[in-house]
Tab-separated table of C-alpha atoms in Angstrom:
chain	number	residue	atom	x	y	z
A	1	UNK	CA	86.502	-57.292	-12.340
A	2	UNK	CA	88.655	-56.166	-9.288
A	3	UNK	CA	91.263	-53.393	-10.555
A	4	UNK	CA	94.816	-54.557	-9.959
A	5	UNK	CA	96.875	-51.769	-11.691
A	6	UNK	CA	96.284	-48.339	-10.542
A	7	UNK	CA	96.147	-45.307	-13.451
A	8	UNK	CA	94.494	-45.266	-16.770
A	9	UNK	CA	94.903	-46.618	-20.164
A	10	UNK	CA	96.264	-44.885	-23.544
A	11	UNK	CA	94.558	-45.187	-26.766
A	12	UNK	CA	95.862	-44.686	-30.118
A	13	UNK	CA	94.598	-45.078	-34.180
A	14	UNK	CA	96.362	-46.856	-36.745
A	15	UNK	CA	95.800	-45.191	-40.087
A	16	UNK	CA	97.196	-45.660	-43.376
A	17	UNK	CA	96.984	-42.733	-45.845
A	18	UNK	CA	94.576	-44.967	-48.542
A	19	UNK	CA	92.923	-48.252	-48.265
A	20	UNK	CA	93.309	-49.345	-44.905
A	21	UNK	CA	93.190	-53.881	-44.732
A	22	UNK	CA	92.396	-55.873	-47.515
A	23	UNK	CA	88.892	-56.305	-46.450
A	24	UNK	CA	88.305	-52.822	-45.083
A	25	UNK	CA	87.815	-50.760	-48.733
A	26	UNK	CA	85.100	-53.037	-49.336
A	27	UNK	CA	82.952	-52.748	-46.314
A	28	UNK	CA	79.208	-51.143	-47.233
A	29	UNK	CA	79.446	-49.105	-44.624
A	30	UNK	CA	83.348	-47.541	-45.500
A	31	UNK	CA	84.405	-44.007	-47.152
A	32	UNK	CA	86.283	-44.173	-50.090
A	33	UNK	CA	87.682	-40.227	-49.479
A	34	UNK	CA	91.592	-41.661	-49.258
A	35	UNK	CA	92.482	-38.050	-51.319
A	36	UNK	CA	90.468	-35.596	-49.769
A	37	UNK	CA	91.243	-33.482	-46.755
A	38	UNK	CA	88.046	-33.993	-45.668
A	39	UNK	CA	88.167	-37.920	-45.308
A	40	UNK	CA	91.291	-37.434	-42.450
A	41	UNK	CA	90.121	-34.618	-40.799
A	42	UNK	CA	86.573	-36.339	-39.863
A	43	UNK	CA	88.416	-39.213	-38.538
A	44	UNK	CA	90.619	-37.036	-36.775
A	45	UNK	CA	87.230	-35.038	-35.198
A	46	UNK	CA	86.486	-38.207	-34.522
A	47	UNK	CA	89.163	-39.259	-32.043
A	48	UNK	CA	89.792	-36.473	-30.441
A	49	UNK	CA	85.858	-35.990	-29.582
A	50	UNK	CA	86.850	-39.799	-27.999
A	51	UNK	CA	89.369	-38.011	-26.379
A	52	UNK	CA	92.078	-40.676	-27.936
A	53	UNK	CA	96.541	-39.823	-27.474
A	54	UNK	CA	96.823	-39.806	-31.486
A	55	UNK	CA	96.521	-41.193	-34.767
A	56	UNK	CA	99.411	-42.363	-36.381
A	57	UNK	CA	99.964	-43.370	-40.197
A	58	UNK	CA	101.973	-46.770	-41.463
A	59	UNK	CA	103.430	-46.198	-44.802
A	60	UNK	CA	106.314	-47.884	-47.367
A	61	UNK	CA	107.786	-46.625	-49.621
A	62	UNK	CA	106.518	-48.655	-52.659
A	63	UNK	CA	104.095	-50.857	-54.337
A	64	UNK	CA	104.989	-54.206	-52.909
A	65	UNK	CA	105.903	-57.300	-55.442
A	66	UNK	CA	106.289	-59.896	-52.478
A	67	UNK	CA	103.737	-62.539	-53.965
A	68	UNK	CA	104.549	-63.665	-56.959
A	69	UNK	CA	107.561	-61.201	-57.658
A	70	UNK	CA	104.855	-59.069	-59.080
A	71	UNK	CA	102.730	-56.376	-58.376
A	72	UNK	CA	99.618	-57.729	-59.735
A	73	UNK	CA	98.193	-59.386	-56.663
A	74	UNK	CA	98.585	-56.292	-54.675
A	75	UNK	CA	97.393	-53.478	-57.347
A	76	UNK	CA	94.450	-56.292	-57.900
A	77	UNK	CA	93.414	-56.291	-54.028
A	78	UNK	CA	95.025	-52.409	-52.960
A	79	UNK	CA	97.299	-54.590	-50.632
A	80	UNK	CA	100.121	-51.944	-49.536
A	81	UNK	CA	98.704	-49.670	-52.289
A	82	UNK	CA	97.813	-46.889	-52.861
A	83	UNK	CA	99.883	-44.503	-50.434
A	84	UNK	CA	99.876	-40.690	-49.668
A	85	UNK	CA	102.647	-39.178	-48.052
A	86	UNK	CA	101.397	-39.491	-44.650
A	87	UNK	CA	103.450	-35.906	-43.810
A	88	UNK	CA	100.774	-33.736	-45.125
A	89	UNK	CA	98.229	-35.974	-44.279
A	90	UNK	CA	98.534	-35.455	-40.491
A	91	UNK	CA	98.774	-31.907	-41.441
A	92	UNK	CA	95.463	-31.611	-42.726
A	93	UNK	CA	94.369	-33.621	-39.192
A	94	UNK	CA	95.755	-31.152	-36.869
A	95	UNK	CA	94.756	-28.059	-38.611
A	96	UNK	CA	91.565	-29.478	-36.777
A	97	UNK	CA	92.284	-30.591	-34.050
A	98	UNK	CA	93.510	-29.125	-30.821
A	99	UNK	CA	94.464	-31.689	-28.297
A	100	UNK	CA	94.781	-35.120	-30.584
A	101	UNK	CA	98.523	-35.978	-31.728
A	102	UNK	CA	99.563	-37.009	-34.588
A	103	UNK	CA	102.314	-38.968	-35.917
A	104	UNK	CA	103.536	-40.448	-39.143
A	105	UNK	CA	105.847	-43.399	-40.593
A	106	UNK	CA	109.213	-41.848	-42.282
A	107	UNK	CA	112.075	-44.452	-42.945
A	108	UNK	CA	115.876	-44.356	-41.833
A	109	UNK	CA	116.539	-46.704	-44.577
A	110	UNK	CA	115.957	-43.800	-47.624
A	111	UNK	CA	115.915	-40.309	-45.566
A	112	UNK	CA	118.281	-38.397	-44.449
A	113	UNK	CA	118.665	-36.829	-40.650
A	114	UNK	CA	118.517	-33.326	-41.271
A	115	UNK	CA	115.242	-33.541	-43.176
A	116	UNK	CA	113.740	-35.946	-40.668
A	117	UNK	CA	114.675	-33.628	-37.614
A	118	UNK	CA	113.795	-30.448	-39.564
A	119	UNK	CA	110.255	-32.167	-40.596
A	120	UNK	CA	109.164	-33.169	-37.363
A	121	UNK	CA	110.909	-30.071	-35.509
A	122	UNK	CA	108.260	-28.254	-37.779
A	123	UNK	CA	105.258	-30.125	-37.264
A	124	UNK	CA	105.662	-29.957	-33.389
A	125	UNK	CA	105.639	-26.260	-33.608
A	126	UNK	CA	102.789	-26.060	-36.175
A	127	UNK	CA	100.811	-28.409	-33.925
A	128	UNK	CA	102.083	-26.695	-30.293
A	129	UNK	CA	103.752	-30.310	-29.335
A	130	UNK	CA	101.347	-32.874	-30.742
A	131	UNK	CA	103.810	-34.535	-33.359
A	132	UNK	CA	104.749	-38.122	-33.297
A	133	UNK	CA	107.152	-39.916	-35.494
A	134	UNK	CA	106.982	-43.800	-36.410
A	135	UNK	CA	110.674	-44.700	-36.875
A	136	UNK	CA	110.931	-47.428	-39.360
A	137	UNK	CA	113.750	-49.108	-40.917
A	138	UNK	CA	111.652	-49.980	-44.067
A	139	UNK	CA	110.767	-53.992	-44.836
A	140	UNK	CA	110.865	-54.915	-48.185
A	141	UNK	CA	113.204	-55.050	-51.194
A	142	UNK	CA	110.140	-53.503	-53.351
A	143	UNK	CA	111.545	-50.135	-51.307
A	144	UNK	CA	115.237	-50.614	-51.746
A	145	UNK	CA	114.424	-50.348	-55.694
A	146	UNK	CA	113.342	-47.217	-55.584
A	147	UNK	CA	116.241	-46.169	-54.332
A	148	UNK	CA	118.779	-47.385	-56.075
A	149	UNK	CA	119.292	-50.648	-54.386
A	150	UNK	CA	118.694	-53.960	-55.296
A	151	UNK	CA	118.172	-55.709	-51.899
A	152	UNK	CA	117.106	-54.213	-48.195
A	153	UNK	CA	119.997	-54.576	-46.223
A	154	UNK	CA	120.221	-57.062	-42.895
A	155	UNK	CA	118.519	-56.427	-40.055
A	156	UNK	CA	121.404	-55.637	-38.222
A	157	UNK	CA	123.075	-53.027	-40.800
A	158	UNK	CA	119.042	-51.243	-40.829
A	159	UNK	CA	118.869	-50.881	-37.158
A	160	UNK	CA	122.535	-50.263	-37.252
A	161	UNK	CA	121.684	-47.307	-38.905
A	162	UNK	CA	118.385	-45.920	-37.480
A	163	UNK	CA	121.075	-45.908	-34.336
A	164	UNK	CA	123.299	-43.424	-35.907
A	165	UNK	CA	120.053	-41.616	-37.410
A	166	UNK	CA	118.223	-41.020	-34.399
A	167	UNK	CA	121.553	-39.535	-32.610
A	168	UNK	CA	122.180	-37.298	-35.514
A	169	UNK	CA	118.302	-35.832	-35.418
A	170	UNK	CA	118.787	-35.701	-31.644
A	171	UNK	CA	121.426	-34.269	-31.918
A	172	UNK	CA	120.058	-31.000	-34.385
A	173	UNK	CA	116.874	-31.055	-32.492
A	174	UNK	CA	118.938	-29.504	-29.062
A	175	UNK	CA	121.399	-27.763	-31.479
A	176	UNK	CA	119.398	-25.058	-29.902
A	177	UNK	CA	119.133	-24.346	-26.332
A	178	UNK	CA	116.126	-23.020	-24.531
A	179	UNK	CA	116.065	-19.580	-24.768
A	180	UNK	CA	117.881	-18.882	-27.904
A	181	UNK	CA	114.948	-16.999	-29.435
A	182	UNK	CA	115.438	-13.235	-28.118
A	183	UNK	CA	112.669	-11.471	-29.927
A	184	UNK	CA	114.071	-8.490	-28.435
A	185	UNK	CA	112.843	-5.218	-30.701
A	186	UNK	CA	114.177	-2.690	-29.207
A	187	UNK	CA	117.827	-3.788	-29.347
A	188	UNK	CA	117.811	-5.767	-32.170
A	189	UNK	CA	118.913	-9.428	-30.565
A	190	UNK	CA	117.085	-12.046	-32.421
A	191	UNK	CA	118.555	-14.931	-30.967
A	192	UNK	CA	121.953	-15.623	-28.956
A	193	UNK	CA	124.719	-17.354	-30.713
A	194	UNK	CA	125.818	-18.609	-28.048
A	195	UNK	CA	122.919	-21.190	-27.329
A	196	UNK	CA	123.169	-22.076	-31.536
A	197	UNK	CA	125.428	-24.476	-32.438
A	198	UNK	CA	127.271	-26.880	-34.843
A	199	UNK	CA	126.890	-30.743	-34.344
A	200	UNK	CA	129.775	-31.475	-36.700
A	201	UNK	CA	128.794	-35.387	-36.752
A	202	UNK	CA	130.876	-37.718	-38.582
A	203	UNK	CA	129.673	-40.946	-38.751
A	204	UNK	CA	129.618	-44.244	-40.654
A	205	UNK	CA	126.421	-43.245	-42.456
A	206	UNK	CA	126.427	-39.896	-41.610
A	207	UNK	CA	128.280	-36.322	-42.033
A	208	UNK	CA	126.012	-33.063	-40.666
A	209	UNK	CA	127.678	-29.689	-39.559
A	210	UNK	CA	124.542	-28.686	-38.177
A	211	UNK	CA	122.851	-26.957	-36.893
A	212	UNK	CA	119.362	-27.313	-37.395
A	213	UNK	CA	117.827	-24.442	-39.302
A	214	UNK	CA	114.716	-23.528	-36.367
A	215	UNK	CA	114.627	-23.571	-32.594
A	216	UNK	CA	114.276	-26.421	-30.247
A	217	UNK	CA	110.735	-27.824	-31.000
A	218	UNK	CA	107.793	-27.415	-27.569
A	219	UNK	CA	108.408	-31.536	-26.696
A	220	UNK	CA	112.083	-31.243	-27.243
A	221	UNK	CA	111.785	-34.348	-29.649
A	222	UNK	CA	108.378	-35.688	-30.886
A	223	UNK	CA	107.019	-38.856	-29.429
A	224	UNK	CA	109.291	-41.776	-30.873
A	225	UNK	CA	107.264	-44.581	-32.054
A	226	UNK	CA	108.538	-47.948	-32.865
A	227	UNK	CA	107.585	-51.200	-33.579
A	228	UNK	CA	110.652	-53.082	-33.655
A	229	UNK	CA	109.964	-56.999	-32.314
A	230	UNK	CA	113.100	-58.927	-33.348
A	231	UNK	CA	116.195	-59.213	-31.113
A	232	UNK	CA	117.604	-56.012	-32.410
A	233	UNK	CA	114.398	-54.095	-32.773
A	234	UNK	CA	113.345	-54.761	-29.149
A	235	UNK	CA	116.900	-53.099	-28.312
A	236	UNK	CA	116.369	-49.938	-30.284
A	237	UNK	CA	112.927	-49.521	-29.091
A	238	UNK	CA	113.738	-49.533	-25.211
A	239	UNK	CA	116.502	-47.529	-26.028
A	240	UNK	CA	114.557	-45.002	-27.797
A	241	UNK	CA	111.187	-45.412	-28.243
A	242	UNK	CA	108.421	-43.382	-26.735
A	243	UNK	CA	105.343	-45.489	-27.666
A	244	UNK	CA	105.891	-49.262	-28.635
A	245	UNK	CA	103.064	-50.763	-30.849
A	246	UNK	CA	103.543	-54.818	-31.307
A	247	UNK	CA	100.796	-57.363	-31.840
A	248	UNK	CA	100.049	-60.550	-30.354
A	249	UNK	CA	97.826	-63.592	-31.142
A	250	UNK	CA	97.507	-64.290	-27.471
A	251	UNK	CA	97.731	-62.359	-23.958
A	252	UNK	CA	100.568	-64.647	-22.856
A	253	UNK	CA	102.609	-63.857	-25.596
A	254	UNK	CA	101.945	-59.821	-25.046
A	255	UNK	CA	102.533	-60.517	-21.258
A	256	UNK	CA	106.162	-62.067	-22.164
A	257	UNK	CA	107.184	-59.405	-24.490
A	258	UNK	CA	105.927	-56.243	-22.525
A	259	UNK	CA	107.878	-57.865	-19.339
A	260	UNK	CA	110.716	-58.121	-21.708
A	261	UNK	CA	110.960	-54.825	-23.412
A	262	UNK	CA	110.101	-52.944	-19.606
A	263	UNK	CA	113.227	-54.631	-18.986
A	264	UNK	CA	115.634	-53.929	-21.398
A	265	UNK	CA	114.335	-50.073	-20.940
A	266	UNK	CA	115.667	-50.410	-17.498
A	267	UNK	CA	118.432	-52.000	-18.255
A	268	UNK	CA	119.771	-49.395	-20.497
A	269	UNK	CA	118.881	-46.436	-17.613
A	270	UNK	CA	115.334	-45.612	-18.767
A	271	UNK	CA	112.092	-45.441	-16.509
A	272	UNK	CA	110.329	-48.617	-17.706
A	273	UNK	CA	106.962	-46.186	-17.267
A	274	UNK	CA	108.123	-43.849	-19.563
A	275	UNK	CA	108.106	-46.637	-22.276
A	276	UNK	CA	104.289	-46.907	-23.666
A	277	UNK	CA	103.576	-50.143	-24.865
A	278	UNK	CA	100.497	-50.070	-27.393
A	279	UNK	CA	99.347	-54.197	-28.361
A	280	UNK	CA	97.220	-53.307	-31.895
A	281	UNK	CA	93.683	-54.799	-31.142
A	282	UNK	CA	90.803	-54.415	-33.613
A	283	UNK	CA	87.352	-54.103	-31.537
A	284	UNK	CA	84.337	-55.377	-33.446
A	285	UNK	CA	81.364	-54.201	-31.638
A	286	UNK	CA	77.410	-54.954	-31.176
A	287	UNK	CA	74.863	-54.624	-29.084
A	288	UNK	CA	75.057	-58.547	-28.525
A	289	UNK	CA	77.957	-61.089	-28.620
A	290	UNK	CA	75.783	-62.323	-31.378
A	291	UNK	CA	75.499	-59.399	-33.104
A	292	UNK	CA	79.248	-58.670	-32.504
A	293	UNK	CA	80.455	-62.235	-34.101
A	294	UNK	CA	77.840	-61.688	-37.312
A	295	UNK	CA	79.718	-58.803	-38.215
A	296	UNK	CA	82.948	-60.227	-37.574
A	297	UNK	CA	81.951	-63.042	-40.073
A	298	UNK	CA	80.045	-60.165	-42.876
A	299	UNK	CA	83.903	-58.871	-42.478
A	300	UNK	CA	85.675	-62.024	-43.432
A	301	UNK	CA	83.922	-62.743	-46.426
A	302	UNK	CA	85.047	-59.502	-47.858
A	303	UNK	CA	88.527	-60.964	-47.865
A	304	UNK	CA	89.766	-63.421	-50.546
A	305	UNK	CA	92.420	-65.676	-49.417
A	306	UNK	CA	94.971	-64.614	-52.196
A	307	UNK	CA	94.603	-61.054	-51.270
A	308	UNK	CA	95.314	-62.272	-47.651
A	309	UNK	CA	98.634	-64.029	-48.702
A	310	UNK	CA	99.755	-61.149	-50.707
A	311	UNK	CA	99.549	-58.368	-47.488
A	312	UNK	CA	101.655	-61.469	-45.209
A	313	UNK	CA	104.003	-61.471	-48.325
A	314	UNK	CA	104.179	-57.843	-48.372
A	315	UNK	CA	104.739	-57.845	-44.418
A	316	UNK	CA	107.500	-60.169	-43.718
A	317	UNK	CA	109.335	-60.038	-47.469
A	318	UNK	CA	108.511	-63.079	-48.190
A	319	UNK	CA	107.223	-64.761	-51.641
A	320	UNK	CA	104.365	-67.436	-50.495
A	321	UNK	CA	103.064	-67.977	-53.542
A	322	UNK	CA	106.243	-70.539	-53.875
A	323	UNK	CA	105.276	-72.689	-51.035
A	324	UNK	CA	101.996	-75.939	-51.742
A	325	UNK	CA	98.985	-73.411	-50.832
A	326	UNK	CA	97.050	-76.423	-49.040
A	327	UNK	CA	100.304	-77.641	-46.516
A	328	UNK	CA	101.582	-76.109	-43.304
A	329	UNK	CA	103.978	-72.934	-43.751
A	330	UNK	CA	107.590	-74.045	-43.905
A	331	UNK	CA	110.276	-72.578	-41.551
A	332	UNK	CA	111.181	-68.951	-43.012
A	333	UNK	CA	114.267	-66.451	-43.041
A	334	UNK	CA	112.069	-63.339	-42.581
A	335	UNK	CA	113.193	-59.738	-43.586
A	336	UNK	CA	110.005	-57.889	-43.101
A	337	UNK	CA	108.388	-57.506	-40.127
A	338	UNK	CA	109.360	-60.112	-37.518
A	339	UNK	CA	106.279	-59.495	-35.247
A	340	UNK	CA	103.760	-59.996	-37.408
A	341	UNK	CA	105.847	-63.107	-38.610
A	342	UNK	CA	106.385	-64.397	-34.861
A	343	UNK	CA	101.962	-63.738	-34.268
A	344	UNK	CA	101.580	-65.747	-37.160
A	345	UNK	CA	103.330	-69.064	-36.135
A	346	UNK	CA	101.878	-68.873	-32.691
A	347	UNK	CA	97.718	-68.759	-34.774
A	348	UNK	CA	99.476	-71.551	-37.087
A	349	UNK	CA	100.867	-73.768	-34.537
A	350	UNK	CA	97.239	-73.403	-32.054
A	351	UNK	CA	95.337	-73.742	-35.328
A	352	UNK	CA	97.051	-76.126	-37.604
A	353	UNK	CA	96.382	-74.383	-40.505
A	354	UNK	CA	97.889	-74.126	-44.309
A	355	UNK	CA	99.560	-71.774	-45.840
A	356	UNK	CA	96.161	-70.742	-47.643
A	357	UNK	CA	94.040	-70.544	-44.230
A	358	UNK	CA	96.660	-68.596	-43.195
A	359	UNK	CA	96.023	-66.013	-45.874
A	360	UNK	CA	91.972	-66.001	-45.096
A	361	UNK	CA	92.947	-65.399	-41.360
A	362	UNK	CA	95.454	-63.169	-42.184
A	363	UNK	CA	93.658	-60.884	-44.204
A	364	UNK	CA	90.734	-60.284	-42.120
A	365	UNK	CA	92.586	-60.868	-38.647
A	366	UNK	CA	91.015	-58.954	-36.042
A	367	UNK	CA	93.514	-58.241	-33.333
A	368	UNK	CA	93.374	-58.971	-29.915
A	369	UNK	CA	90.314	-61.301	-29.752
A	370	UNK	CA	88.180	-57.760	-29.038
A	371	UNK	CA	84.725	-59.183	-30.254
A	372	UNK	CA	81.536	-58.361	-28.371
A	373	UNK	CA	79.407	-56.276	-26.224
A	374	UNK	CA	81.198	-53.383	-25.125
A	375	UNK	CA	81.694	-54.481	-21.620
A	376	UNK	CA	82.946	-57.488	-23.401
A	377	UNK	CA	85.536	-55.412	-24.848
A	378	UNK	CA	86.183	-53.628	-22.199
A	379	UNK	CA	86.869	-56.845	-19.607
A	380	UNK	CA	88.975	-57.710	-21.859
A	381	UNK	CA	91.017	-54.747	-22.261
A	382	UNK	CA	91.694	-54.145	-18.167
A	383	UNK	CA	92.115	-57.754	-18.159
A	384	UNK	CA	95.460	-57.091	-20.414
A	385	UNK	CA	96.219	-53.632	-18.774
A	386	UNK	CA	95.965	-55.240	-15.336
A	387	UNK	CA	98.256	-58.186	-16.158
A	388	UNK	CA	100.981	-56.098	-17.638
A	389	UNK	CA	100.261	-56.904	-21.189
A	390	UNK	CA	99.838	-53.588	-22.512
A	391	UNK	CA	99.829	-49.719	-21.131
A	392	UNK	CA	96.816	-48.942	-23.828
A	393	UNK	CA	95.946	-50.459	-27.184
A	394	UNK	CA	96.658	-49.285	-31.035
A	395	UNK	CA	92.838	-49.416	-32.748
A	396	UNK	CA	92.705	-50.782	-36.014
A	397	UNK	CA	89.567	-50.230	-37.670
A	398	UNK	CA	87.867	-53.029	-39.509
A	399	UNK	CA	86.674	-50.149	-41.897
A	400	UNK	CA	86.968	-46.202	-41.824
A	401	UNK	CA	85.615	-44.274	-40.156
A	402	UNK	CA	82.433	-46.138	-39.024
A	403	UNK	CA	84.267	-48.690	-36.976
A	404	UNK	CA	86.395	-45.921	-35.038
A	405	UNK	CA	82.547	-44.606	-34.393
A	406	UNK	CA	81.320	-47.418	-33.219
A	407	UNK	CA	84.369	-47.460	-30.512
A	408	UNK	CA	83.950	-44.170	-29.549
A	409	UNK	CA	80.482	-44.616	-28.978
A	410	UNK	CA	79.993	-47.335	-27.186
A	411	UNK	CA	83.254	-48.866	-25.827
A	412	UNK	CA	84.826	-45.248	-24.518
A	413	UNK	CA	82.074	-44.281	-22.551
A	414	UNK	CA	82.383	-47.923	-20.842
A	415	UNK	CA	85.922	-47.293	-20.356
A	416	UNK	CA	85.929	-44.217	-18.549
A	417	UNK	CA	82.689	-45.516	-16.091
A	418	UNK	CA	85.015	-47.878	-15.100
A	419	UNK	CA	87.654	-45.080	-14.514
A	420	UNK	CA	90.075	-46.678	-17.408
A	421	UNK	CA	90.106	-43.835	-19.557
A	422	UNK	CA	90.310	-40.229	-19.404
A	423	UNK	CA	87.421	-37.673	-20.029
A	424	UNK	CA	89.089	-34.788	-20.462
A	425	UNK	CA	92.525	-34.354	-21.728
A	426	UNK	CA	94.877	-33.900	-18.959
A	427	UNK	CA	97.899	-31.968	-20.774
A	428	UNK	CA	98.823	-29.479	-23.874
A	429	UNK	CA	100.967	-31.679	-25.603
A	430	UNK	CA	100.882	-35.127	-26.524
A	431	UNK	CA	104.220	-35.955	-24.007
A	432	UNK	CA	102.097	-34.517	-21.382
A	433	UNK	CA	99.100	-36.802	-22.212
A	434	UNK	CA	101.254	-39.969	-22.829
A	435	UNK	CA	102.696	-38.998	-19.758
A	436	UNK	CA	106.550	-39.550	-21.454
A	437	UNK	CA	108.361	-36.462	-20.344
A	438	UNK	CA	110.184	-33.860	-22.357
A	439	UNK	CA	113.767	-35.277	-23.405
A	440	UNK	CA	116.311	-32.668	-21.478
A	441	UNK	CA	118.623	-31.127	-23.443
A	442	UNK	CA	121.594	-33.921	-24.309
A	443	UNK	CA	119.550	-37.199	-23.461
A	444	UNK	CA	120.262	-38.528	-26.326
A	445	UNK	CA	123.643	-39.732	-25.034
A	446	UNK	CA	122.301	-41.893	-22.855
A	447	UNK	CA	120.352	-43.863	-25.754
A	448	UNK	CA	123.944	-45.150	-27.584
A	449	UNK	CA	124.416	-48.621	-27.361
């Protein structure tokens, strides 16, 4: 197909920290290591060997009780459960790794901002500017009650805020200049007080003196990731977003919301470039479509239509199991996640199906329609970069670590013939490879609303 968008594509892994899709535990052909070190860092070898951006980690911050107002249904299946703190997980991954970044979930609904800045501050030393963090708002009330609350708050009071979180970590992350570290032996200067200083916030959700307890971190601030598809999550993430991962049941649908988000980045002063936008797509590979669509089928059985219903219910907060299984999904006030909620009324609407075929589909939904040969997959995926749908993809795995394998074995190589992906990695830190510069000093005044 005739290239119509010069430069290359990004690729990044979604990972959770245990069972990965409802389906995915099951496969004959997936590890069960979810507590070993071992388990991470071979998918981690993995990736960077495929010379991918990073791997990043989903997490909550509970067992959910969506369906049913129980945790049954999602113990049952290992829907949402069971979780590791992603934080050392990613550890483990770059302790073996050199060029691959890494990133991990951490809520602004149940942290606070000097632990978040002084967490990630760390890991992008430790990992010599390869740290990512997924800013979340957390989804579900299941969190909220471990914390002391009995309900998540609005959408508008969470991203609310994650505003007033993300200028507070900003705002300890440059609390030191450039330069502060002296080092200087001979006369005794460790650092210059005079590039160290107090932030002194006081906010609505917020009071820090500052400053931040080490030195301004070799990216400045880690690669911002965000996922944020409602009206007021598309706002924060142009305003402060590095890397934007959405998902979308059809290219049309990616095409409108990357055009929309590129502009709202402009719009508030940003280079639209400098905003990665990552559509999740889950390639299911053979050596014939054939072969491809089999597996895609041996995949689906795997996943029982209840267990399917109870990850939507965990995703969007809402309690299906109230609704007539066998009719059409009613109209819903959604408090989870709104883009997987808006991706499944366009498959409903195009499909006519109930509220239990949603669940089946659901469950073992393979993103971005990415099943086939690998020049299949590959068509496909400049067909979305050229059109403006997407700046690189988010692979999830129908089952780890064999199906990130089977990508980087056959559908990379395709990729880069075709002069789509890199072969070498171009930079020493994951900005540099994401090509999303280093935040000057101060930027973050630019990202209030």
């Amino acid at each position: 197909m005739p290239r119509t968008r010069p430069g290359q594509i990004h690729l990044a892994a979604f990972m959770n920290a245990g069972p990965g899709g409802v389906g995915s535990w099951r496969h004959p052909d997936a590890e069960s290591g979810w507590f070993s070190p071992a388990f991470y860092q071979k998918v981690g070898r993995i990736l960077e060997a495929a010379r991918f951006d990073f791997v990043f980690f989903a997490d909550s911050l509970g067992i959910p009780r969506s369906f049913g107002n129980s945790i049954e249904n999602h113990v049952h299946y290992g829907v949402g459960t069971p979780r590791l703190d992603p934080i050392p997980v990613i550890a483990q991954i770059a302790a073996v790794t050199k060029h691959l970044g890494v990133g991990a979930t951490l809520s602004t609904g149940y942290q606070q901002p000097f632990n978040a800045a002084r967490t990630f501050s760390s890991l992008d030393h430790l990992t010599d500017g390869r740290a990512g963090w997924n800013v979340v708002t957390s989804f579900q009330d299941a969190e909220a009650l471990n914390f002391g609350n009995e309900k998540l708050p609005g959408r508008t009071e969470r991203y609310q805020r994650a505003d007033e979180f993300l200028e507070v970590t900003a705002r300890l992350w440059d609390s030191w200049q450039d330069g502060a570290l002296k080092l200087d032996k001979a006369s005794g200067d460790f650092a210059d007080p005079a590039k160290v200083a107090s932030i002194d916030h006081q906010g609505r959700h917020f009071q820090v003196q500052g400053p931040l307890s080490l030195p301004r971190a070799p990216q400045g601030y880690p690669v911002i990731i965000q996922a944020g598809s409602s009206p007021d999550g598309r706002d924060f993430a142009a305003r402060w977003a590095d890397v934007i991962f959405c998902s979308h049941a059809s290219i049309d649908s990616a095409i409108a919301f990357y055009a929309d988000v590129k502009s709202l980045a402009a719009k508030h002063g940003r280079d639209p470039d400098h905003v990665k936008i990552l559509p999740a797509v889950t390639p299911i590979v053979g050596a014939s479509e054939e072969e491809a669509e089999a597996r895609k089928r041996e995949f689906e059985e795997l996943v029982p239509a209840e267990a399917g219903l109870a990850r939507l219910s965990y995703h969007i907060d809402v309690d299906l199991s109230q609704f007539d299984l066998d009719e059409p999904l009613p109209p819903l006030d959604v408090k989870g996640v709104y883009g997987h909620y808006r991706e499944v009324l366009e498959v409903a609407a195009r499909e006519n199906l109930t509220v239990r075929q949603l669940g089946k589909w659901y469950g073992a939904r393979t993103e971005g329609d990415l099943v086939g040969t690998p020049a299949l997959i590959a068509d496909r995926m400049e067909e979305w970069f050229d059109r403006h749908a997407a700046d690189g993809f988010m692979v999830v795995p129908t089952h780890v670590p064999t199906a990130f394998e089977q990508f980087a074995e056959h559908v990379v190589p395709e990729l880069q013939r075709r002069g789509l992906f890199r072969e070498h990695y171009e930079g020493a830190t994951l900005r540099e490879n994401l090509g999303v510069p280093r935040p000057a000093a101060g930027e973050w005044k630019s990202r209030l609303r």
